[in-house]
Amino acid sequence: MSPNDPTRTGNDRPDRIDTIGGGRMHPVVQEVTDRLIERSRASRSAYLARLDAEAEAARERGPARSALGCANLAHGFAGAPEADKPDLRAFVRPGVAIVSSYNDMLSAHQPYETYPPILKAAVRAAGGIAQFAGGVPAMCDGITQGRAGMELSLYSREVIAMATAIALSHDMFDASLMLGVCDKIVPGLLIGALHFGHLPAVFVPAGPMTSGLPNKAKARTRQLFAEGKVGKAELLDSEMQSYHSPGTCTFYGTANSNQVMIEVMGLHLPGSTFVNPRTELREALTRAAGRRAVEITAHGAEYAPVGRVVDEKAIVNACVALLATGGSTNHTMHLVAIAAAAGIELLWDDLAALSKVVPLLTRMYPNGQADVNHFQAAGGMQVLIGDLLDTGLLHDDVLTIAGRGLDHYRSAAELKDGEVVWTERTEGSSDLDVLRPAREPFSPDGGIHMLDGNLGRAVSKVSAVKEEHLVIEAPAKVFDDQLELLRAFEAGELDGQDFVAVIRYQGPSANGMPELHKLTPPLAVLLDRGQRVAIVTDGRMSGASGKVPAAIHLSPEAAHGGPIALVQDGDPIRLDSAAGTLELLVPAEELAARTPQGAPLTDAQWVGTGRELFAAFRGAAGPAERGAGIFALNGHAESVAARAAGGGER
């Protein structure tokens, strides 16, 4: 596919550039972008200088493997099929790396089992030659919820980034095909790819499973189980009817938020995000991805290195898409870390400013009853992107793997004679209960709000919370472990009272910042009984966060001496997600006299399930608002921890 591809129809229209009224970007979106560019000028310039030097060297030498010595090269294709060896030693065909998160335990990644031979054949037909360069780990937060393994989940993003770098470090490749879908996997793949920014990276989705048990019914069974009204067999039956086949889980959590942002950033082929596995169109899109990886190398006319695709405008576009769809709160960290890998310093202030002007355009569970298949049927990404472009909320002037201009992504993928063709979708949403235009939104502002106050800075997903629950003022109930809260619920100690549950020592430096999603069903039970309850935590609640109001990712975390460590049972807390404030209503002089309560586990205590192998990550992890990672801002000499200690821009 290219801008001049004859299969691409109705898409080359000069009037489709960032239109808002008189053809201008929304002023706030433009202001945020301008600030981001200026703030990142030094680090981004250093990053691009390295990228450009590597790109120039690639153009001069031909395929990357031509720079290897004979012994190095022989190792590089000793195990290749005999038919491939002449091409690998001829230095004519560009090399394409396949990096995959395949495993057959996780539904989202199981479809990737069949992708390598399909991609290899497509790459060869396009004039390149592909090799499976490496695998990356893929753990499932759905399996590890409430378990010790969840404490490795966020750290796995850094491991995946490093594993991606190892796969690409052999200098055999001129482009990459990245196979990943879920939570930390896609951010990790992209962070790793951006450290090889001169190489094009085409992300190849696997698609969602078909719709199973409706999400409302699943959530109801979970609450009944929490109340002891159904048993484990009934609960397991419900879960199996919901998660029933290969493909991504269909609710709009982190995995599917990943997919939305990757398409909006121009790293998927247009229209490829939510096509179900095991369909003819899915396989045709996979073949097209392989061909496209060859077409955009430095040795062709449409060079699109990933470090140029992911620029400041693309990062802002991803933020807008996240807010407009009420996506996963996890991406308030992942986007910061992804941007940093490209030498771009994204702040929560940027997300806060955008959230005030980006309307909420979708209703997908937990923000509604529809799932991503319903969103796709209503018009999906093409309607969403087209409308956000028309209202000046997305930048069109960006480089994508499909060519220059996000306008390409108005086009839907269709099958014609067994191959993909792209046709512009000119009609709007076919289901206004699932997807609405920006001028008739579900809400005038975004589905994620940033909070600030004397407890620190936090994130709140408001898209699934009823309006009457957006503000709560109630006494604190303090827990240093999520299991303590669950035991209190089971013992009836939380019945008949309003409270704000404070769960601390759950941040990235304390225990890896696990998701606390298992707290949602019991607290939802109390909410349904008429109690006013909320959560304040330095941990995560994931993209599946539901109707319980929550202030999450609180920074600074308790393990870093954050004010959350000073909270005592009975302290009044006011959480106002509408106004964006989080306040501990205790006099400042009283707080100043307090000493921190509780403590994170020591390294000696933090053992089992392999956690001891990650002890170094606890000491190196930055705060949530800096991406909760261990890598420095690319192009900047200081580490994440050093920049956090220095305060930085607020």
XYZ file of C-alpha atoms in Angstrom, residues 2 55 87 94-95 117 143 305 325 351 388 411 449 456 483 529 539 587 614 618 621 640:
22
model
C 1.147 3.529 -0.698
C 19.821 6.087 8.138
C 19.573 -14.219 -1.193
C 16.422 -5.988 2.408
C 16.210 -8.023 5.591
C 5.443 -18.325 7.372
C -4.362 -14.559 34.805
C 11.649 4.911 10.062
C -12.347 6.557 23.651
C -2.859 14.867 29.188
C -11.342 13.705 15.020
C -9.946 4.123 4.691
C -9.022 13.019 34.293
C 0.047 14.304 45.146
C -5.735 -8.747 50.573
C -26.053 -1.138 48.388
C -1.118 1.214 42.495
C -4.444 20.632 58.735
C 13.485 -8.164 39.679
C 12.372 -1.730 42.326
C 11.841 2.468 38.715
C 14.590 8.767 35.068
